[in-house]
Structures are given as structure tokens and as C-alpha cells.
Amino acid sequence: MSLVTGVGVSAERDLNAAIAAAAAEARSQCPDAVLVLGFVTHNHGAAGLGEAAGILASAFPGAQTAGGQVNGITYDHERYDAVFANRFAVAVVAFGGAGVRGAIALQASAGTSPRSSGSALARDAIERLGTTPVGGIFLGIGLSQVPPVDQQIVDGIRDVAPRLRITGSGLCGGMQLDGSYDPGVAFLGREVVERGVLLAVLGGEVRLGFSAANGMRPVGPGAFVTKVDGAEIVELNGRPAKDVTLDLLAPDSPDLRALFEKNPQVMAIERGITFAAPDLEGDFYWCHSPAMFTPRGGVFDAFGPRVGMGLAVTRIDPESCMSAVAEAAGMLQQDAGTEEFELTLAFSCSLRGFTLGADEDGELRKHVKSRRHIGIVANGEVGCYRHGRPMFTGWVFALLGAATESS
Amino acid sequence: MGARVSRLVDRIREEKGPFFVARVCLRVNCRIDDKAPDTPEAERAIVDACRELGYDLAMVEFGASSGH
């Protein structure tokens, strides 16, 4: 066995004490780590992150350390969800072992020049790694910037490393009254950057698998995108997109329609209904959830709407949401070519927590044999569906699995 | 800025998380941000929205002290 990992989680309310405890636990399992990630629920606040980053760096003097603010953490049958339950936690994930290499890069200006920043991120990370990366973890801006730029950052990474597969999430600094996300804070070593983005890559004696599933099921007639302006769907079926959206997603009552009209994002989550585009290969639907209505009657779609795209009306309920965990687990084993993992790391959309409650972490253990498992409650995910390239999407359960044996 | 409304929203956020606050915000026809004025109507609307969502805040937060 070459790969060694360590995972520590602490729910202490004092951030410094929490990250010290989580780091100590991870270090006890993985004393010679080369790459360490720290995840901090955003309710801890950004002000203390610099000191916390320093504590993490001091705990792992021989490793590159990085991380940032997230919506929550799932670990050992507990869901520390800052969005739905205001629970606090810190997680530290360490990678090491003979022949295992790791490197992390940070970009501070990805929000304004996403594609070139993505390329710079990949170049920097790969140069630091000193070998061809096997895979990586991306921590971006997610849905905290409107329109989102994470797909463009991922495209920039792909420009430099076309075969590099990654998974991850947007970092997140909190939630506004209207349900929109605040930008998260990233750190690399002791450097702290608001809206910073991170790419962590692993290479050498390590084998990784990737997968993603969401559990969306088609339930009825949808609509075709007939006019788009950037991230705004202006028309569906030749009509104002807002009208069509309300007709399709909130047909039951005037009261429900009025709530959807005020905030389609919150109501789509509450009702477990959304638009999604079918994947050509299989029973998978790419999320195109209506995030907000525009003054001219359009619909803002964070996930790259295109003219000609057919959007199905899909539902996501506890049963289908949970079945996605099994689907992702099966896909992961196929992708990695193994059924035994040293570590599985999930990036699960925060919205899934509304549907599922706290059970997701335990469900994965039924389907994957993994020595350690940790989940991050995500803010816009990057996932790979059926051996495919990484895509920025939403509402998914995205998995990275590090195999027990590297060959 | 209304101290009572602000404290009420903070209390909801503390106990139920920010998404619950967003659900409440969606169901009230008044401001509940940090510039919202203190009015009985605003407090009543927030309490009613919480109750509609299955969270009975009235007894916890107000009881006999506020007259609501």
C-alpha cells in the first residue's frame, strides 16, 4: 500500500481549537503528509481564518496546506451543515505515503479573468508537482459569483491539462436573505484570499477514480431554449422564459406560483423540482435550475444554457436523491477499477441536505468499501459523469476515490 | 434599523440556519434585513412564516413579554 491518508474533524466552536484538534487527528493517521486540505464551515467567520491557516501550516511543516470556507462537512454519520442547521465544524484531510506527490496552487483574480486564471492555476500546480498529475481537487467560487465562472476556470485548467480530471466545489462565505451565497475565503499556507480559487493535484503512486450523480428524474413535458443572452434564458418555446418556467414548475396553485415568482431558487429546493438537460449517454440530467427571474422576464441559469437545449422538468425526492449515492458509488468503482479505497471524498450540493437530512454519509458506506470517508457540503460542484471530463454543475453528489492500491 | 426584528432574524439564523431565514424572507411582505424597522406587523409576519414552516417561534421568543 502506498497511499496514506488522514482525516480529522472537530466541531469545537473555537476555530483555532477546532483546526488544531482536526489537524492533530489527521496527522496521527498520516504523519508524513505531502498535501493537506482544511475545510471550515462558513459560520466560523472569515476573520479568524488567517490564524487558523497558520495553525494548520504549523501542524504539517513538511506539507503544502490549503483550504477555505464551505457550507458544511459530513463525517462519521454526522452532518455539520451550516446552511440548514447552523452547525460548526472543521475538517482536515491529509494525503501522503511512499511515492505519493501532491501540490497546490492558488489564484486570487479568477473572478475577473477566469479562463486565464484556470490555466495559470494548472500550470502552477503541475510545476510544483513535478510530474504528470493523476487527478485533482478544485475549490472555486461556485454560485457565489453571478454569473458563475467556475466552468471557465475549469476550461482554463483543461487548456493546460486536457486529460486532468478533477472534482470539487465552490468555497462559500455564507448565505444572504434571498438564498444567494456569499463568496468564500481560500487560504494557501498562511496566505488568505477572498474569492481565491485552489487546485490541489496528486501524482506518483496513487490511483484515483471520479464519479457524479444527482437523482433527478424526469416527470413531464419540458421546454426548448429558444433565446439566450449569456447566462439568461430569455425565451423558452418562443415565449418569455419566466412565464414558461412558472407554468411548468408551479402549475398547481396561485399561491405556489406567487412564491416561485418571488424566488424560484428557494422554491425549487423546497418543492424538489427543477429544469435539467438529459445526458446523451444515460439516465442522468444536468441541472439547469432557475436561480432568479430577470426584470425582462428571463430566467437566470447558472449552468451554461444554450439555444436548442431541451430542458426536462425533473423531480428530486429523498428516495431518488439517496439512490444517487449508490449510482455514484458504482460509477466510482468502475472508474477507478477497484472496489477498495483508502479514501473517498464527496462534494455534495448543499441543496441535497434539504432533501436528505443527515443520512447521505452513512448511505455511501453501504456501497463503497473505503477506509476513510469525508463529505463536503458544496456550493456548485465540479464532477465527472461516467468517465467524462469535469463539468461545473449543481445538485450533484460528486465523488473522488483514492484506491488502496496504486496499480 | 430595528433592533427587535434584527435580533429575531439572528435568532432564527442561529437556530435553524440561513436557508430557513431565506424561506421566511420569501413568505413575508416586509423587509427583514438589517434596515427593517421594528413594527408589530413585521414581527407577527416573521412569527407566522416560521409557524407555517413548522417552527413555532412565538412562544420561545415573545411569550408574554411582547404582547404578541
Short mmCIF file of N, CA, C and O in Angstrom, two decimals, chain B residues 1-51:
data_model
loop_
_atom_site.label_atom_id
_atom_site.label_comp_id
_atom_site.label_asym_id
_atom_site.label_seq_id
_atom_site.Cartn_x
_atom_site.Cartn_y
_atom_site.Cartn_z
N MET B 1 -32.66 51.31 11.89
CA MET B 1 -32.52 49.85 11.96
C MET B 1 -33.29 49.31 13.16
O MET B 1 -33.19 49.83 14.27
N GLY B 2 -34.07 48.28 12.94
CA GLY B 2 -34.87 47.73 14.01
C GLY B 2 -34.12 46.67 14.81
O GLY B 2 -33.72 45.65 14.27
N ALA B 3 -33.94 46.94 16.06
CA ALA B 3 -33.17 46.01 16.88
C ALA B 3 -33.94 44.71 17.13
O ALA B 3 -33.37 43.63 17.14
N ARG B 4 -35.26 44.84 17.31
CA ARG B 4 -36.05 43.65 17.64
C ARG B 4 -36.14 42.69 16.44
O ARG B 4 -35.93 41.48 16.59
N VAL B 5 -36.45 43.26 15.27
CA VAL B 5 -36.55 42.42 14.08
C VAL B 5 -35.19 41.79 13.78
O VAL B 5 -35.07 40.60 13.46
N SER B 6 -34.15 42.61 13.90
CA SER B 6 -32.82 42.11 13.62
C SER B 6 -32.44 40.97 14.57
O SER B 6 -31.89 39.95 14.15
N ARG B 7 -32.76 41.16 15.84
CA ARG B 7 -32.45 40.10 16.82
C ARG B 7 -33.25 38.84 16.54
O ARG B 7 -32.76 37.73 16.68
N LEU B 8 -34.50 39.06 16.13
CA LEU B 8 -35.37 37.92 15.82
C LEU B 8 -34.80 37.10 14.65
O LEU B 8 -34.74 35.86 14.70
N VAL B 9 -34.37 37.81 13.62
CA VAL B 9 -33.81 37.12 12.45
C VAL B 9 -32.50 36.43 12.83
O VAL B 9 -32.24 35.28 12.41
N ASP B 10 -31.69 37.10 13.64
CA ASP B 10 -30.45 36.46 14.10
C ASP B 10 -30.74 35.19 14.88
O ASP B 10 -30.03 34.18 14.75
N ARG B 11 -31.78 35.25 15.69
CA ARG B 11 -32.16 34.08 16.49
C ARG B 11 -32.57 32.92 15.58
O ARG B 11 -32.18 31.76 15.81
N ILE B 12 -33.35 33.23 14.56
CA ILE B 12 -33.77 32.18 13.62
C ILE B 12 -32.55 31.59 12.91
O ILE B 12 -32.41 30.37 12.76
N ARG B 13 -31.66 32.49 12.47
CA ARG B 13 -30.46 32.03 11.76
C ARG B 13 -29.62 31.13 12.67
O ARG B 13 -29.10 30.10 12.25
N GLU B 14 -29.51 31.55 13.92
CA GLU B 14 -28.71 30.78 14.88
C GLU B 14 -29.28 29.38 15.08
O GLU B 14 -28.54 28.40 15.14
N GLU B 15 -30.60 29.29 15.17
CA GLU B 15 -31.21 28.00 15.50
C GLU B 15 -31.50 27.14 14.27
O GLU B 15 -31.44 25.92 14.35
N LYS B 16 -31.82 27.78 13.15
CA LYS B 16 -32.30 27.00 12.01
C LYS B 16 -31.41 27.12 10.77
O LYS B 16 -31.64 26.43 9.79
N GLY B 17 -30.43 28.04 10.80
CA GLY B 17 -29.55 28.20 9.66
C GLY B 17 -30.06 29.23 8.67
O GLY B 17 -31.25 29.60 8.67
N PRO B 18 -29.18 29.71 7.79
CA PRO B 18 -29.54 30.81 6.89
C PRO B 18 -30.56 30.45 5.82
O PRO B 18 -31.27 31.33 5.33
N PHE B 19 -30.64 29.16 5.43
CA PHE B 19 -31.62 28.82 4.41
C PHE B 19 -33.04 28.97 4.95
O PHE B 19 -33.95 29.38 4.23
N PHE B 20 -33.21 28.66 6.21
CA PHE B 20 -34.53 28.84 6.81
C PHE B 20 -34.91 30.32 6.82
O PHE B 20 -36.07 30.68 6.56
N VAL B 21 -33.94 31.18 7.08
CA VAL B 21 -34.19 32.62 7.04
C VAL B 21 -34.63 33.03 5.63
O VAL B 21 -35.55 33.84 5.45
N ALA B 22 -33.98 32.45 4.62
CA ALA B 22 -34.37 32.75 3.24
C ALA B 22 -35.81 32.31 2.97
O ALA B 22 -36.57 32.99 2.26
N ARG B 23 -36.21 31.18 3.53
CA ARG B 23 -37.59 30.70 3.35
C ARG B 23 -38.58 31.63 4.05
O ARG B 23 -39.68 31.88 3.54
N VAL B 24 -38.19 32.13 5.21
CA VAL B 24 -39.04 33.08 5.92
C VAL B 24 -39.15 34.37 5.11
O VAL B 24 -40.24 34.93 4.91
N CYS B 25 -38.00 34.85 4.64
CA CYS B 25 -37.96 36.10 3.87
C CYS B 25 -38.90 36.03 2.66
O CYS B 25 -39.57 37.00 2.31
N LEU B 26 -38.95 34.85 2.05
CA LEU B 26 -39.80 34.65 0.88
C LEU B 26 -41.28 34.78 1.21
O LEU B 26 -42.09 35.15 0.38
N ARG B 27 -41.63 34.51 2.47
CA ARG B 27 -43.04 34.43 2.85
C ARG B 27 -43.57 35.67 3.55
O ARG B 27 -44.74 35.73 3.92
N VAL B 28 -42.73 36.65 3.78
CA VAL B 28 -43.21 37.87 4.43
C VAL B 28 -43.22 39.02 3.41
O VAL B 28 -42.37 39.07 2.52
N ASN B 29 -44.17 39.89 3.56
CA ASN B 29 -44.26 41.03 2.64
C ASN B 29 -43.71 42.30 3.29
O ASN B 29 -44.30 43.36 3.20
N CYS B 30 -42.64 42.14 4.02
CA CYS B 30 -42.00 43.31 4.61
C CYS B 30 -40.49 43.03 4.69
O CYS B 30 -40.05 41.90 4.51
N ARG B 31 -39.74 44.08 4.92
CA ARG B 31 -38.29 43.91 5.00
C ARG B 31 -37.93 43.18 6.28
O ARG B 31 -38.49 43.44 7.35
N ILE B 32 -36.96 42.30 6.17
CA ILE B 32 -36.43 41.70 7.39
C ILE B 32 -34.90 41.81 7.41
O ILE B 32 -34.24 41.12 8.17
N ASP B 33 -34.36 42.65 6.52
CA ASP B 33 -32.91 42.82 6.53
C ASP B 33 -32.52 43.73 7.70
O ASP B 33 -33.35 44.13 8.52
N ASP B 34 -31.25 44.10 7.75
CA ASP B 34 -30.79 44.85 8.92
C ASP B 34 -31.23 46.31 8.90
O ASP B 34 -30.89 47.08 9.80
N LYS B 35 -31.98 46.71 7.88
CA LYS B 35 -32.54 48.07 7.86
C LYS B 35 -34.06 48.04 8.10
O LYS B 35 -34.72 49.08 8.01
N ALA B 36 -34.58 46.88 8.38
CA ALA B 36 -36.04 46.77 8.60
C ALA B 36 -36.44 47.49 9.88
O ALA B 36 -35.79 47.34 10.91
N PRO B 37 -37.50 48.28 9.82
CA PRO B 37 -37.96 48.95 11.05
C PRO B 37 -38.67 47.96 11.97
O PRO B 37 -39.23 46.97 11.52
N ASP B 38 -38.64 48.27 13.26
CA ASP B 38 -39.38 47.46 14.24
C ASP B 38 -40.85 47.82 14.18
O ASP B 38 -41.23 48.96 14.50
N THR B 39 -41.67 46.87 13.78
CA THR B 39 -43.11 47.08 13.83
C THR B 39 -43.74 45.77 14.29
O THR B 39 -43.20 44.68 14.04
N PRO B 40 -44.88 45.86 14.97
CA PRO B 40 -45.58 44.62 15.36
C PRO B 40 -45.94 43.78 14.15
O PRO B 40 -45.90 42.55 14.21
N GLU B 41 -46.26 44.45 13.03
CA GLU B 41 -46.65 43.71 11.82
C GLU B 41 -45.48 42.86 11.30
O GLU B 41 -45.66 41.71 10.89
N ALA B 42 -44.29 43.46 11.32
CA ALA B 42 -43.12 42.72 10.83
C ALA B 42 -42.84 41.52 11.73
O ALA B 42 -42.58 40.40 11.25
N GLU B 43 -42.91 41.74 13.03
CA GLU B 43 -42.65 40.63 13.96
C GLU B 43 -43.70 39.53 13.80
O GLU B 43 -43.37 38.34 13.78
N ARG B 44 -44.95 39.96 13.68
CA ARG B 44 -46.03 38.99 13.51
C ARG B 44 -45.84 38.20 12.21
O ARG B 44 -46.01 36.97 12.18
N ALA B 45 -45.47 38.89 11.13
CA ALA B 45 -45.28 38.22 9.85
C ALA B 45 -44.15 37.18 9.94
O ALA B 45 -44.27 36.07 9.40
N ILE B 46 -43.09 37.52 10.64
CA ILE B 46 -41.97 36.59 10.77
C ILE B 46 -42.38 35.37 11.60
O ILE B 46 -42.11 34.23 11.23
N VAL B 47 -43.06 35.64 12.69
CA VAL B 47 -43.51 34.53 13.55
C VAL B 47 -44.48 33.62 12.78
O VAL B 47 -44.39 32.39 12.84
N ASP B 48 -45.40 34.24 12.04
CA ASP B 48 -46.37 33.45 11.27
C ASP B 48 -45.67 32.60 10.20
O ASP B 48 -46.03 31.44 9.97
N ALA B 49 -44.68 33.21 9.53
CA ALA B 49 -43.96 32.47 8.49
C ALA B 49 -43.21 31.29 9.10
O ALA B 49 -43.18 30.19 8.53
N CYS B 50 -42.60 31.52 10.25
CA CYS B 50 -41.91 30.43 10.92
C CYS B 50 -42.87 29.30 11.26
O CYS B 50 -42.57 28.11 11.07
N ARG B 51 -44.04 29.69 11.76
CA ARG B 51 -45.03 28.67 12.15
C ARG B 51 -45.48 27.90 10.92
O ARG B 51 -45.62 26.67 10.97
#
